[in-house]
XYZ file of C-alpha atoms in Angstrom:
133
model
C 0.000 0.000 0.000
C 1.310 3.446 -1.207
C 1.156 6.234 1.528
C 2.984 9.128 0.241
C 1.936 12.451 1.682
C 1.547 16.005 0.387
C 4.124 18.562 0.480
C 3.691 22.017 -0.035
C 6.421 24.825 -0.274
C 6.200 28.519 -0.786
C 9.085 30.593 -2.607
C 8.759 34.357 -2.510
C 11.060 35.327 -5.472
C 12.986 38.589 -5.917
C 11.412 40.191 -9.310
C 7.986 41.480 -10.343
C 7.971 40.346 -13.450
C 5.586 36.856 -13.919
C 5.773 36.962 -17.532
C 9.312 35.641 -16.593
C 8.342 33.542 -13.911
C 6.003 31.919 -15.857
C 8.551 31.166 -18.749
C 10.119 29.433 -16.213
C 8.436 27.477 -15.021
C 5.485 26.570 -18.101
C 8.880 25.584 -20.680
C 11.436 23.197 -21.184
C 13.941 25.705 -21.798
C 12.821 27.051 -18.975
C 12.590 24.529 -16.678
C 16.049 23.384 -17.946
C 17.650 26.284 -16.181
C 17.042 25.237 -12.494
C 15.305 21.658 -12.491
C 17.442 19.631 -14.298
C 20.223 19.445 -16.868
C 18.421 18.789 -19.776
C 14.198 18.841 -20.498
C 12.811 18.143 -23.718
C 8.695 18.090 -24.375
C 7.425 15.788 -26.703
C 3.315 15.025 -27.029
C 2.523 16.405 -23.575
C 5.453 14.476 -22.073
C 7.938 16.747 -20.534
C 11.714 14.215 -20.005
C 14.027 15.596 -17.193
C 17.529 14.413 -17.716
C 20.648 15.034 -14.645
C 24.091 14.324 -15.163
C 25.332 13.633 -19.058
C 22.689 12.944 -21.093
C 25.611 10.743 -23.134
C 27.217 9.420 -20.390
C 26.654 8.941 -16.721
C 23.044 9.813 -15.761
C 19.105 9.359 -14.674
C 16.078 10.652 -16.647
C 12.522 10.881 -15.289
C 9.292 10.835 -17.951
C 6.620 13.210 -16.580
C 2.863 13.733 -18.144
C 1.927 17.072 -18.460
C -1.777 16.829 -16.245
C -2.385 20.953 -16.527
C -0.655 23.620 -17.713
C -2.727 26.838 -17.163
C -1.141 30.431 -18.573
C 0.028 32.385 -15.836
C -0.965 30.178 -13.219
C 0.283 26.782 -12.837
C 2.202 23.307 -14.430
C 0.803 20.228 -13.022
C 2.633 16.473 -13.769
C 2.635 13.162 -12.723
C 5.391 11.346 -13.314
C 5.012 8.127 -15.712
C 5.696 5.885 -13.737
C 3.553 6.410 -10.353
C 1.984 4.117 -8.946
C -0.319 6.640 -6.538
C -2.614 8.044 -8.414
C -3.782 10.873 -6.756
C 0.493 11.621 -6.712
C 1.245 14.709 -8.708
C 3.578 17.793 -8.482
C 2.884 20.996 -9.461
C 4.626 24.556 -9.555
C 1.994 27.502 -9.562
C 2.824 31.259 -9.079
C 0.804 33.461 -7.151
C 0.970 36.868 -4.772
C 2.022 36.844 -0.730
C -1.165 38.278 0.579
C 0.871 39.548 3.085
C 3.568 41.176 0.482
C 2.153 40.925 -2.973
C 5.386 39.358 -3.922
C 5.452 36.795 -6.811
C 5.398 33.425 -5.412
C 6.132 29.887 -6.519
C 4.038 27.565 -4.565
C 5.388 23.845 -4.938
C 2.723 20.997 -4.206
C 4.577 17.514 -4.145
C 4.402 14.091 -2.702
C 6.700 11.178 -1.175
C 6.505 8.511 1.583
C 6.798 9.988 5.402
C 10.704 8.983 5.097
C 11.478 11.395 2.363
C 9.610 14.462 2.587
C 13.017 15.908 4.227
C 14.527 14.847 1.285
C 12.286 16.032 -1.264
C 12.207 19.217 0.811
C 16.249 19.583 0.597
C 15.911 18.997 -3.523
C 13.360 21.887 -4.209
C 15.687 24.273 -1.629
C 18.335 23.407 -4.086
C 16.095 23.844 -7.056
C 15.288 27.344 -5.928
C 18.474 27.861 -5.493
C 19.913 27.232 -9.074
C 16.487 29.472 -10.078
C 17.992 32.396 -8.186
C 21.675 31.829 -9.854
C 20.461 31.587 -12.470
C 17.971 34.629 -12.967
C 18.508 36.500 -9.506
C 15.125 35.570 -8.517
């Protein structure tokens, strides 16, 4: 039996532009630039590729549930096997700040939520290097 739980994560993010934000985070090339090494869409499948994509590496397929303009990108990886299991990246507004936002909705078993939690810190991460978000 498959008892993953929920995770949810709020980024505030250091620009007020969320036509750029949402390049980011709707697009391969986008999403290429802090989630993994290499993404590539292909019939509403969007592959994630880390380390050398001709050489040493791992690649995750993920289905593209919802992608909504200026609001969210919702997936489910290809191979789960709880199917009410997705992830999703939406933007939004702090009510307290009216700061851009990237709200992260995820799921893993009770075991690894610290770790999942620890990989989107360092996905936010390489999104600020990268843009100085």
């Amino acid at each position: 039996m498959n008892n993953k739980q929920k995770l949810y994560l709020e980024y505030p993010l250091n620009t007020k532009s969320a036509q750029l934000v949402w390049e980011l985070i709707s697009s391969d090339h986008g999403l290429e630039r802090w989630i993994a090494d290499r993404v590539s869409e292909d019939n509403g499948i969007l592959s994630f590729t880390w380390g050398d994509p001709w050489g040493e590496h791992h690649s995750l397929a993920a289905n593209i549930v919802e992608r909504e303009k200026n609001s969210h990108l919702k997936l489910q990886w290809v191979d789960e096997d709880m199917p009410e299991a997705y992830w999703e990246i939406r933007m939004g507004r702090s009510d307290m700040t009216d700061q851009i936002c990237l709200y992260v909705t995820d799921y893993a078993q009770q075991d690894d939520l610290d770790d999942l939690t620890t990989l989107w810190e360092g996905n936010m991460e390489r999104l600020h290097a990268a843009t100085g978000f």
